mmCIF file with all atom_site columns, C-alpha atoms in Angstrom:
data_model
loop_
_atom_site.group_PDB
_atom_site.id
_atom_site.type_symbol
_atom_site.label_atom_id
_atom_site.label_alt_id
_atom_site.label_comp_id
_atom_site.label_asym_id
_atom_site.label_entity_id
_atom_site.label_seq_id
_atom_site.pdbx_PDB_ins_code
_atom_site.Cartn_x
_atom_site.Cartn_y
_atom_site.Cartn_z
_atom_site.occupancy
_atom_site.B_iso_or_equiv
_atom_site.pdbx_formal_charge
_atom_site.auth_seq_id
_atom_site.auth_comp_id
_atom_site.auth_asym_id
_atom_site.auth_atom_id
_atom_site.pdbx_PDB_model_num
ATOM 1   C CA . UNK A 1 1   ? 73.822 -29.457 -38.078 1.00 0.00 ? 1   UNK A CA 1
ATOM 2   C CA . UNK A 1 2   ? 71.488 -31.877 -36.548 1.00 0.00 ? 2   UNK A CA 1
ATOM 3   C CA . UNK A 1 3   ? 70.468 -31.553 -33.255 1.00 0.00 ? 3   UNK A CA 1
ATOM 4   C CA . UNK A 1 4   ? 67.058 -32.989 -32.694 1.00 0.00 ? 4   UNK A CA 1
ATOM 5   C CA . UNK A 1 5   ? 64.123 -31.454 -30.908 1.00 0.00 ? 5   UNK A CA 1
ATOM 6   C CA . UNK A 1 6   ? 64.918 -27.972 -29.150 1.00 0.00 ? 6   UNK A CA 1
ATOM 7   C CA . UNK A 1 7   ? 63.251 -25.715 -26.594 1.00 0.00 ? 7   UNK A CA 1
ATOM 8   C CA . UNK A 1 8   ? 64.324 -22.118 -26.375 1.00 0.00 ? 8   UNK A CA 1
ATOM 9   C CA . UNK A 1 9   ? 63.007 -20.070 -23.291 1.00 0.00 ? 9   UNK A CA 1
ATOM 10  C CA . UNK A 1 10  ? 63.377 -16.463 -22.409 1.00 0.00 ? 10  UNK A CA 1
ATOM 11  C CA . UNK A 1 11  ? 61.881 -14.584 -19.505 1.00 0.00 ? 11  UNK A CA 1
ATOM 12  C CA . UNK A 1 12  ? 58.487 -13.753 -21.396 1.00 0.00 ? 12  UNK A CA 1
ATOM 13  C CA . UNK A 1 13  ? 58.747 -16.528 -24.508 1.00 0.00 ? 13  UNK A CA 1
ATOM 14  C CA . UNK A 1 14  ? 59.371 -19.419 -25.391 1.00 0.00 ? 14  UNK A CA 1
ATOM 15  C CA . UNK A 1 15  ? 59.349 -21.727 -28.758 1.00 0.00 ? 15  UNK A CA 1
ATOM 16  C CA . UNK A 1 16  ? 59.385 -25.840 -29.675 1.00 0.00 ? 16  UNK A CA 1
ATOM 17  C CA . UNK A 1 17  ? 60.365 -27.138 -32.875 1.00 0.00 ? 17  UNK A CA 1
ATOM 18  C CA . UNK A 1 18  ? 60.100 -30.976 -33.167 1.00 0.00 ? 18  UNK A CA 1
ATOM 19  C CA . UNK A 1 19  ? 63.178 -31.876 -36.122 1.00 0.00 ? 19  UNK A CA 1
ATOM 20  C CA . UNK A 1 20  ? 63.463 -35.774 -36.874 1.00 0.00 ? 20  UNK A CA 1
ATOM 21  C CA . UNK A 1 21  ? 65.162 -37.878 -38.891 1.00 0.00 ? 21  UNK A CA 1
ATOM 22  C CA . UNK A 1 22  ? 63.559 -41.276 -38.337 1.00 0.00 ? 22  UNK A CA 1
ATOM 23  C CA . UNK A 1 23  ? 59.644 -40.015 -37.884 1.00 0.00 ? 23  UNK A CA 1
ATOM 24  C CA . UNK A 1 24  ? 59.102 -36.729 -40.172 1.00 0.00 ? 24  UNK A CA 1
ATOM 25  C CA . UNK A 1 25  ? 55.378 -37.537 -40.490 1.00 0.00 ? 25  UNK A CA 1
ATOM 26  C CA . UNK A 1 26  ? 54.069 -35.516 -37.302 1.00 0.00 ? 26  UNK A CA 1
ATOM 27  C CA . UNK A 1 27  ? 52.467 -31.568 -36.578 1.00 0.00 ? 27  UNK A CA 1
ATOM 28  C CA . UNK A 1 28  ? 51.208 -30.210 -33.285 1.00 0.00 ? 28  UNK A CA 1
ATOM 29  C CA . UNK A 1 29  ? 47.600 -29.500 -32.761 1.00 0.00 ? 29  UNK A CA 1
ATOM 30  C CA . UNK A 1 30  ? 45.962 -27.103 -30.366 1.00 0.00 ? 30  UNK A CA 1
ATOM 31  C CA . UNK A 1 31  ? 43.731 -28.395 -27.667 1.00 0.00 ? 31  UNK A CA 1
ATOM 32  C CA . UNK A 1 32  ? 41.839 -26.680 -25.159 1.00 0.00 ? 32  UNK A CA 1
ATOM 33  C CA . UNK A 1 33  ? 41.659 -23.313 -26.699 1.00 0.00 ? 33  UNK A CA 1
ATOM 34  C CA . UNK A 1 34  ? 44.979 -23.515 -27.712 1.00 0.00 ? 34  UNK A CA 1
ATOM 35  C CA . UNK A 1 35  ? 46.058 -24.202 -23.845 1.00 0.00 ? 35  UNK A CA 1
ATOM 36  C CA . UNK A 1 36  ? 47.775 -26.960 -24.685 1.00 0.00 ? 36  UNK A CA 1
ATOM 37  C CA . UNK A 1 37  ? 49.714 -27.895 -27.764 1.00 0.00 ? 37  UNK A CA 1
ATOM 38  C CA . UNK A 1 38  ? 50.122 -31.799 -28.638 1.00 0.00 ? 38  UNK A CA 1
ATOM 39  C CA . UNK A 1 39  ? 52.789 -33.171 -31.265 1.00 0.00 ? 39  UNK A CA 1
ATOM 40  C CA . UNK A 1 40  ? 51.253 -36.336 -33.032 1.00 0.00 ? 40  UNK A CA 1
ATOM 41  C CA . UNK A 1 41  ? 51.467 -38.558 -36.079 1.00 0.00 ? 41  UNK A CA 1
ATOM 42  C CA . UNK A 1 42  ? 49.894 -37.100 -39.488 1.00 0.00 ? 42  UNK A CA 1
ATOM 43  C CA . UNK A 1 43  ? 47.334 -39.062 -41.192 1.00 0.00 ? 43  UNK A CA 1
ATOM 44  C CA . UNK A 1 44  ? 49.793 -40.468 -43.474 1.00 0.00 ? 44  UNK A CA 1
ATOM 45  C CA . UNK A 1 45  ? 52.500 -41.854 -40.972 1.00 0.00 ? 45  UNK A CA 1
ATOM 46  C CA . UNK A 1 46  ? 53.259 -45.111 -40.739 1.00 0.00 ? 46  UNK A CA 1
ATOM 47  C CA . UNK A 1 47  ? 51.765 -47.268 -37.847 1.00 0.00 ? 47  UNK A CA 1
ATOM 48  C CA . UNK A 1 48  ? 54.461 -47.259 -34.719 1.00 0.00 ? 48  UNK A CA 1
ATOM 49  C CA . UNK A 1 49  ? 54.422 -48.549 -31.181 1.00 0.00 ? 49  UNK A CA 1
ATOM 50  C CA . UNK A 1 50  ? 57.142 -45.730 -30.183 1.00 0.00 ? 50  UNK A CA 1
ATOM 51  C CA . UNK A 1 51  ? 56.182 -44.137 -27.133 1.00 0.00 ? 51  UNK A CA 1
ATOM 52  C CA . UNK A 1 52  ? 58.460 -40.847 -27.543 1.00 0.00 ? 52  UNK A CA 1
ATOM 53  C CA . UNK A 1 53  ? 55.854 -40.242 -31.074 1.00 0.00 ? 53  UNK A CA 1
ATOM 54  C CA . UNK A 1 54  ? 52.924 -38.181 -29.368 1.00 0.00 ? 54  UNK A CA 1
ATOM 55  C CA . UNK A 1 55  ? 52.968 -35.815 -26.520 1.00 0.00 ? 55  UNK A CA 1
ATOM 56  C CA . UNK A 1 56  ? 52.035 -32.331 -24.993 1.00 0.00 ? 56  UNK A CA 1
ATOM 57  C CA . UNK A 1 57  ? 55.006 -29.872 -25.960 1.00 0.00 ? 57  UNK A CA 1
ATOM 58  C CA . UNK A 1 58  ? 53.009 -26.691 -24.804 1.00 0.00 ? 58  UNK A CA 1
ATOM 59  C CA . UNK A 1 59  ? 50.784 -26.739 -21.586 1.00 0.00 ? 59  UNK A CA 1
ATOM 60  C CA . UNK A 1 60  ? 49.475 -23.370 -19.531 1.00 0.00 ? 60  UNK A CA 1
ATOM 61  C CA . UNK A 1 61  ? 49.206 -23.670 -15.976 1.00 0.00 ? 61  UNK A CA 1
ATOM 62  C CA . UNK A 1 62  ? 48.624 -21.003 -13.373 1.00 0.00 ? 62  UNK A CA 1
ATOM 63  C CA . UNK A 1 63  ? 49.746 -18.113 -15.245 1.00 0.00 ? 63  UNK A CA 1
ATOM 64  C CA . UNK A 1 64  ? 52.900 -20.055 -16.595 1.00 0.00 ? 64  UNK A CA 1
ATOM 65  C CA . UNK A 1 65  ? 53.503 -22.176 -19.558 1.00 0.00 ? 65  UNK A CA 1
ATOM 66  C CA . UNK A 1 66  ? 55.560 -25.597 -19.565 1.00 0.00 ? 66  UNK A CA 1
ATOM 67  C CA . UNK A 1 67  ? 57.444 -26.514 -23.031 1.00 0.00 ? 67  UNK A CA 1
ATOM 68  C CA . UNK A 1 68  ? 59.463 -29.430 -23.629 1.00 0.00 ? 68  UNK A CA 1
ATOM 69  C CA . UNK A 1 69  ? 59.914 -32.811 -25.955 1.00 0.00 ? 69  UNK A CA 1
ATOM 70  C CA . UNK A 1 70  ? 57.738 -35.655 -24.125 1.00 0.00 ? 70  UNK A CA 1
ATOM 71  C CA . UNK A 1 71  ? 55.734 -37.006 -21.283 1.00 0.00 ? 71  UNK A CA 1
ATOM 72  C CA . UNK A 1 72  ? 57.295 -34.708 -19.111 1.00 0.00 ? 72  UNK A CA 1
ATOM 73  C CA . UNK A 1 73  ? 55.805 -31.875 -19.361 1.00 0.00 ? 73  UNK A CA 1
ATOM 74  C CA . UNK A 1 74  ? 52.735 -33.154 -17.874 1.00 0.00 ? 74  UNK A CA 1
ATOM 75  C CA . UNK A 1 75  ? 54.191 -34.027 -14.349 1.00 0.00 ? 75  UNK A CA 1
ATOM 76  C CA . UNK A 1 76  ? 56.135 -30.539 -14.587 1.00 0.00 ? 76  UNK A CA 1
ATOM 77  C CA . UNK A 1 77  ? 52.618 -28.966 -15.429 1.00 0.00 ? 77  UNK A CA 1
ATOM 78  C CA . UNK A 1 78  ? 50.407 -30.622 -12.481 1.00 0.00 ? 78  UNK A CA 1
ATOM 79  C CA . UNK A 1 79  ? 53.309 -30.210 -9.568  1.00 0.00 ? 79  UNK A CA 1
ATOM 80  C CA . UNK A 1 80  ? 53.161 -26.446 -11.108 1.00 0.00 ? 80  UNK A CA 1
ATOM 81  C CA . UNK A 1 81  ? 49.175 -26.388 -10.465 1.00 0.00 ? 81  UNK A CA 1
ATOM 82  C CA . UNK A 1 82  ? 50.269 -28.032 -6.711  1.00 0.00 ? 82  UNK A CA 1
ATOM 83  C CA . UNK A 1 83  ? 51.785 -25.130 -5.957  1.00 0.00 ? 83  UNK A CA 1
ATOM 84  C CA . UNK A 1 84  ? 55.708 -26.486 -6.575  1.00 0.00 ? 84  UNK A CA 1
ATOM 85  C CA . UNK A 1 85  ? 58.294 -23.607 -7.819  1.00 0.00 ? 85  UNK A CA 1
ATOM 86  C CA . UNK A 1 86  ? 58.642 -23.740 -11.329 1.00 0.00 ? 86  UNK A CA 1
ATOM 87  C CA . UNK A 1 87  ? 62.380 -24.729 -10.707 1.00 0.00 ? 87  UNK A CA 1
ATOM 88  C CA . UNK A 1 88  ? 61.506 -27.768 -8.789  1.00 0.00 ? 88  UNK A CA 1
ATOM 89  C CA . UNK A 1 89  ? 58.755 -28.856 -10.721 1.00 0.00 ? 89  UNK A CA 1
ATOM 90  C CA . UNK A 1 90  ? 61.565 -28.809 -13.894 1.00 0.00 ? 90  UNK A CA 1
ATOM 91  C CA . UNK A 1 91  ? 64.243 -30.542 -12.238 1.00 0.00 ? 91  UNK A CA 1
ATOM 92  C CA . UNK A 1 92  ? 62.089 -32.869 -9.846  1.00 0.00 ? 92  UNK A CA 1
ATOM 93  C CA . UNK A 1 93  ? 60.234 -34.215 -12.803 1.00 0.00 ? 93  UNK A CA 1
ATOM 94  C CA . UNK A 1 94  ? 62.876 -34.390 -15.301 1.00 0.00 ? 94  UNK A CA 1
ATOM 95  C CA . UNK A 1 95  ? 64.992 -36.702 -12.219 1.00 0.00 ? 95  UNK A CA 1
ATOM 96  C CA . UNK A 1 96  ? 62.007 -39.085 -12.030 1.00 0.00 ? 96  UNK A CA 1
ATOM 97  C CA . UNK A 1 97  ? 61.435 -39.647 -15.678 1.00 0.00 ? 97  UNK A CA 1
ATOM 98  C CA . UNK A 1 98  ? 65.607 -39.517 -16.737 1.00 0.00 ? 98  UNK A CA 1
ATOM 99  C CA . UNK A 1 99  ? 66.425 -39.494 -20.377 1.00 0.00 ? 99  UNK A CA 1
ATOM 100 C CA . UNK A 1 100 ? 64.212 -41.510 -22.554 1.00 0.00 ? 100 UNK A CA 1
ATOM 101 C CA . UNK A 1 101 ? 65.453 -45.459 -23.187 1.00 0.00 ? 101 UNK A CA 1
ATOM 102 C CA . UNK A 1 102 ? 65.906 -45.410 -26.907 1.00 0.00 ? 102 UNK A CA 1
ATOM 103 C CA . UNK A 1 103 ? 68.483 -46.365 -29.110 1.00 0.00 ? 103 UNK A CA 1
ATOM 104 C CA . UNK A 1 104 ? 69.888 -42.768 -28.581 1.00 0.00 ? 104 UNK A CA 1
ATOM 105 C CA . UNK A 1 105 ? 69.917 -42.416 -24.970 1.00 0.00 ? 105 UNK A CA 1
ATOM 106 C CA . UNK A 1 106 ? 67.751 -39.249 -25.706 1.00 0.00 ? 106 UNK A CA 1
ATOM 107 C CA . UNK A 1 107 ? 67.660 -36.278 -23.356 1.00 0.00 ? 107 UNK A CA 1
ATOM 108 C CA . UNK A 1 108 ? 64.606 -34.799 -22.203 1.00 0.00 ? 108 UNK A CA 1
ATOM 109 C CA . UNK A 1 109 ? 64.197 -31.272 -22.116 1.00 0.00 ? 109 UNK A CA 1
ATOM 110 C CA . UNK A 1 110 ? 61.937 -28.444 -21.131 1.00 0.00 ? 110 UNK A CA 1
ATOM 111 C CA . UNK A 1 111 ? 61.597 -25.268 -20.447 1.00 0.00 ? 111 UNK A CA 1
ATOM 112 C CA . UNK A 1 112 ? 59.283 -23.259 -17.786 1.00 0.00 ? 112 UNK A CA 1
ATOM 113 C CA . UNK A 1 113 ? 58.026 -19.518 -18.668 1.00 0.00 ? 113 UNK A CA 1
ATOM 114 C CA . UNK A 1 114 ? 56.538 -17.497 -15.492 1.00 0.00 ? 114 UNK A CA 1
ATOM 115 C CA . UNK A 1 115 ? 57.442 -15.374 -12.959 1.00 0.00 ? 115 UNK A CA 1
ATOM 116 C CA . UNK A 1 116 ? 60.877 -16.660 -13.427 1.00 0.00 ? 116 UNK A CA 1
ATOM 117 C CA . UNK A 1 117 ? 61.792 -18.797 -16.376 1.00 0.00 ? 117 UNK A CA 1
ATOM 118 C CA . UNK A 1 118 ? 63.921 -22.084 -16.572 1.00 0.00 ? 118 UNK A CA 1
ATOM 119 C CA . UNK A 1 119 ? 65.106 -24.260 -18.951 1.00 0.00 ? 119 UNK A CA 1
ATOM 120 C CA . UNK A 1 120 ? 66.367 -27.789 -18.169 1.00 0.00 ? 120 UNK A CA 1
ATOM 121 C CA . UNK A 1 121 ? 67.492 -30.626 -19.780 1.00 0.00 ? 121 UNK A CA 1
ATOM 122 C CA . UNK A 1 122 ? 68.602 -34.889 -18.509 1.00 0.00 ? 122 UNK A CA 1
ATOM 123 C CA . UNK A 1 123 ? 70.904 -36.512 -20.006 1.00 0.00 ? 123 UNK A CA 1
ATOM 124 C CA . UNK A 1 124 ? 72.661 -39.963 -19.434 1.00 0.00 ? 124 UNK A CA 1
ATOM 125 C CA . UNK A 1 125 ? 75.363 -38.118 -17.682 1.00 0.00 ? 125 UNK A CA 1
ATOM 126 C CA . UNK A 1 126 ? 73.749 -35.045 -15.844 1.00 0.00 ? 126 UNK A CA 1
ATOM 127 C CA . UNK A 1 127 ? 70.713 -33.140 -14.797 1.00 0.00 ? 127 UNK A CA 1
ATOM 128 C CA . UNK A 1 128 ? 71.221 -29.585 -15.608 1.00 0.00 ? 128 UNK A CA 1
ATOM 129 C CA . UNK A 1 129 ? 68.349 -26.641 -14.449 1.00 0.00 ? 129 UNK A CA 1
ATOM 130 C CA . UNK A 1 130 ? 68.908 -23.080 -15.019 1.00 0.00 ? 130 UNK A CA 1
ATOM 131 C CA . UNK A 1 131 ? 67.167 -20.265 -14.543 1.00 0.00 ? 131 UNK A CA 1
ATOM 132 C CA . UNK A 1 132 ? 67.182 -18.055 -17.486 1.00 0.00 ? 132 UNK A CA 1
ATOM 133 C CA . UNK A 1 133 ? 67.631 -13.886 -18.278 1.00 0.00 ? 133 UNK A CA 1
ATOM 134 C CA . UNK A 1 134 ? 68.102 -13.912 -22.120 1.00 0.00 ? 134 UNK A CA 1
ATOM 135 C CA . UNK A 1 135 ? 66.656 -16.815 -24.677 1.00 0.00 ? 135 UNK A CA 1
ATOM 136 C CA . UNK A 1 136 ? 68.769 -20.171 -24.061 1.00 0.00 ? 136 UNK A CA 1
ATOM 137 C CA . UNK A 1 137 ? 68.677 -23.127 -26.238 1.00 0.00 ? 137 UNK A CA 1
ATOM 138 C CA . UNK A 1 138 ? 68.970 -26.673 -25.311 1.00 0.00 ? 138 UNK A CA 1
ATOM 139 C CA . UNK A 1 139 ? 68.512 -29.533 -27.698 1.00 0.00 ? 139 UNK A CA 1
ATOM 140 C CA . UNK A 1 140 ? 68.358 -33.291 -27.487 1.00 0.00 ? 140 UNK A CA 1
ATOM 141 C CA . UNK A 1 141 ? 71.671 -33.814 -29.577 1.00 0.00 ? 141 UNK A CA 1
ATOM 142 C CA . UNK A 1 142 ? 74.644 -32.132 -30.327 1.00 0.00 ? 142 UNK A CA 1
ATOM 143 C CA . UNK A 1 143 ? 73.242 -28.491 -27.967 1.00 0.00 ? 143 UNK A CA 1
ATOM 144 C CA . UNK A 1 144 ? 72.720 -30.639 -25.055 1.00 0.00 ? 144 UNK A CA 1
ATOM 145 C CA . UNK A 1 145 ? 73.635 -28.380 -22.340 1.00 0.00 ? 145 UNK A CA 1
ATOM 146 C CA . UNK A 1 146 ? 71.558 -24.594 -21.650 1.00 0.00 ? 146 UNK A CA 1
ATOM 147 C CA . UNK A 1 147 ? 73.567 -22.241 -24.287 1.00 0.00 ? 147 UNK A CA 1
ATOM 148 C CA . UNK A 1 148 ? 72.530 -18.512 -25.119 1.00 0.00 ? 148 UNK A CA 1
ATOM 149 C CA . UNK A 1 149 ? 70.255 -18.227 -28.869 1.00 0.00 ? 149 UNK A CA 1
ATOM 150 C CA . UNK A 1 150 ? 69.216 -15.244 -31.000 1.00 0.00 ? 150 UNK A CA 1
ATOM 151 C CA . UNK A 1 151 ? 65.129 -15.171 -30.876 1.00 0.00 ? 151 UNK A CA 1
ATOM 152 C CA . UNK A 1 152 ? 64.845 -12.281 -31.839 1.00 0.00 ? 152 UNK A CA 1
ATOM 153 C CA . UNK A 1 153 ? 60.686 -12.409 -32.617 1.00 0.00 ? 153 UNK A CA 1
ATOM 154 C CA . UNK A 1 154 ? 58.094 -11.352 -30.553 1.00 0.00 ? 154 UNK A CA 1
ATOM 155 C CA . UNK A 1 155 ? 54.497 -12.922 -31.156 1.00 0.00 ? 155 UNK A CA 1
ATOM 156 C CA . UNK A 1 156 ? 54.261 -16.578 -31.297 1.00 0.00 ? 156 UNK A CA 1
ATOM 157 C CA . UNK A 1 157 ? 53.320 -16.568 -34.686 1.00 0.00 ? 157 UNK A CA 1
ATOM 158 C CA . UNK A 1 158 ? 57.060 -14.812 -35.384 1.00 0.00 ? 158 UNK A CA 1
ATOM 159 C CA . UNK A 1 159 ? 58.349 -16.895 -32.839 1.00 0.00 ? 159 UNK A CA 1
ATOM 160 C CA . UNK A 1 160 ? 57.087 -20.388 -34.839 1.00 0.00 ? 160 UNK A CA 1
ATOM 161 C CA . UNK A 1 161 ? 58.013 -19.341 -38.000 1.00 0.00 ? 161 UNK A CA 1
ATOM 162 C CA . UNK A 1 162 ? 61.944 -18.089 -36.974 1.00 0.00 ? 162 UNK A CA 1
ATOM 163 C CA . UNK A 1 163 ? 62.664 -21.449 -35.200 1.00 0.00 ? 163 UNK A CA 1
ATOM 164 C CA . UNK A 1 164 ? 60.438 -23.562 -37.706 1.00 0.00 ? 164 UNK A CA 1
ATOM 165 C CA . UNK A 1 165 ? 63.195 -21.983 -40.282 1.00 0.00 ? 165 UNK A CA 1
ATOM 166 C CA . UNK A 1 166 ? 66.380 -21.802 -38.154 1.00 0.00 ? 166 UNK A CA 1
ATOM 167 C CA . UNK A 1 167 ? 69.352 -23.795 -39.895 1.00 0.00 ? 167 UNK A CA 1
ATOM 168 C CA . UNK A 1 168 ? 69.601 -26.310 -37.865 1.00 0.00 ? 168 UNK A CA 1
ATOM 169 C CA . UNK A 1 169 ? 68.214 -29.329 -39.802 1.00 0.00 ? 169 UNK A CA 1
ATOM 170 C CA . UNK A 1 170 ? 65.272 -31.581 -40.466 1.00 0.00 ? 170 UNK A CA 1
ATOM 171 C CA . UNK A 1 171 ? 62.208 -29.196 -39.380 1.00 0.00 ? 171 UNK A CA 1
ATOM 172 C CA . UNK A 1 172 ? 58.822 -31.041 -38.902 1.00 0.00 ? 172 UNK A CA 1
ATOM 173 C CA . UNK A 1 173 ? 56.868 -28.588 -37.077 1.00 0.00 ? 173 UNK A CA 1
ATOM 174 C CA . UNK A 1 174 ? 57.273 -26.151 -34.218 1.00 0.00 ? 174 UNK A CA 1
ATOM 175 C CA . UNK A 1 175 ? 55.199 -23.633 -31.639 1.00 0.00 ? 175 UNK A CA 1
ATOM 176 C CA . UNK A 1 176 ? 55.765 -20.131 -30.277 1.00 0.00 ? 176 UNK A CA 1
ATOM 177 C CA . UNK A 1 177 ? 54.336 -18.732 -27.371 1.00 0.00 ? 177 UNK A CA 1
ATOM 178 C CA . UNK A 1 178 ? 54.306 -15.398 -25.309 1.00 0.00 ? 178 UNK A CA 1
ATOM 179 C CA . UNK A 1 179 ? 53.373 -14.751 -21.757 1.00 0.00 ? 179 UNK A CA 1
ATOM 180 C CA . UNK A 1 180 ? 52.337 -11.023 -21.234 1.00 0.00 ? 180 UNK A CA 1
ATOM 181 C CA . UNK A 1 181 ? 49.959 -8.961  -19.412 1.00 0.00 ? 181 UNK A CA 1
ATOM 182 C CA . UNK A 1 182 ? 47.166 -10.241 -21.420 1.00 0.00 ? 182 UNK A CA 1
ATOM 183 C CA . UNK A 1 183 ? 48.021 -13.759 -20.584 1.00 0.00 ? 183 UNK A CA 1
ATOM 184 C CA . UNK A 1 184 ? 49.431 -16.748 -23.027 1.00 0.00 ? 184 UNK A CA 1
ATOM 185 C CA . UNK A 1 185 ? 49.237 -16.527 -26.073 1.00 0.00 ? 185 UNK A CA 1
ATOM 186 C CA . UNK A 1 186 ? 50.633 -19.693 -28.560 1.00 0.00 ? 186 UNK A CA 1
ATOM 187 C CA . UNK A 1 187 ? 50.864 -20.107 -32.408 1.00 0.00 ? 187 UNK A CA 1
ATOM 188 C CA . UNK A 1 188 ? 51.978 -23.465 -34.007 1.00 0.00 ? 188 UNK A CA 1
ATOM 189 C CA . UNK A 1 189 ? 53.951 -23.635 -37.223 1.00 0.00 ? 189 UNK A CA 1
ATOM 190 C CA . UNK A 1 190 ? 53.570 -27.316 -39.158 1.00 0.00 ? 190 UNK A CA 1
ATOM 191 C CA . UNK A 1 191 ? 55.481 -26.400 -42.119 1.00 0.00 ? 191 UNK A CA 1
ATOM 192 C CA . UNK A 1 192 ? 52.070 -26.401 -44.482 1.00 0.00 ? 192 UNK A CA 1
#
């Protein structure tokens, strides 16, 4: 099954994976001492003008980490670093930036891991937040709405590999990360 990009979130971890169909050619870098993760074209893509191609899928912010498939996550990350809840920052920024004007009506989606951890998702047809006990899914297609997941792995390194190589189809790359006593810690997984 295809179901596009997905963000899984649990109380203490959380994991990307970037799957495409119409623009393979990307892998996700670390910046900033790994604080923040960016998706972006490989050397070898073809030239585009798509906006939804490059973005930050993994930033750390006051003790918490934002995931998620676009632009986003960069509003959710500074209202975080303002002080907002994590819940508001998820659902106020995912309101003001609605699902992405392709030819798919994409959702956006992201996730927040902290002292409490939410995952959220807009659609064409809703705005759904939810504050999560157990690992939830939500994907841009087909697993649209917050739905329970087996993650069963614990670093981020496990954590990139096991959704890297879950079934669902058309893997390009994908991150883990854990938030522990020691901090955040992230691993990235480009399929190499």
């Amino acid at each position: 099954m295809y179901v596009g990009r997905f963000v899984v979130v649990a109380p203490d971890r959380a994991a990307y994976r970037v799957s495409s169909r119409s623009f393979p050619n990307r892998r996700i870098v670390a910046r900033e001492g790994g604080a923040t993760l960016t998706v972006g074209p490989t050397e070898d893509a073809p030239e585009t003008d798509n906006p939804y191609i490059s973005y930050n899928c993994v930033r750390e912010v006051d003790g918490a980490v934002v995931v998620g498939n676009g632009s986003h996550v960069d509003p959710i990350t500074e209202k975080i670093g303002l002080g907002y809840p994590a819940r508001d920052a998820l659902a106020e920024s995912l309101l003001t930036l609605d699902y992405e004007k392709d030819d798919y009506d994409t959702p956006r989606i992201a996730g927040v891991v902290g002292d409490e951890s939410y995952i959220g998702t807009v659609r064409k047809d809703a705005l759904l937040v939810e504050q999560v006990d157990e690992p939830t899914l939500v994907a841009t297609y087909e697993e649209d709405s917050p739905t329970p997941f087996d993650l069963d792995s614990e670093t981020p390194a496990e954590i990139a590999t096991e959704v890297y190589g879950h079934e669902f189809e058309h893997a390009v790359c994908a991150a883990g990360v854990v938030r522990d006593d020691e901090g955040i810690s992230t691993a990235i997984e480009n399929g190499e």
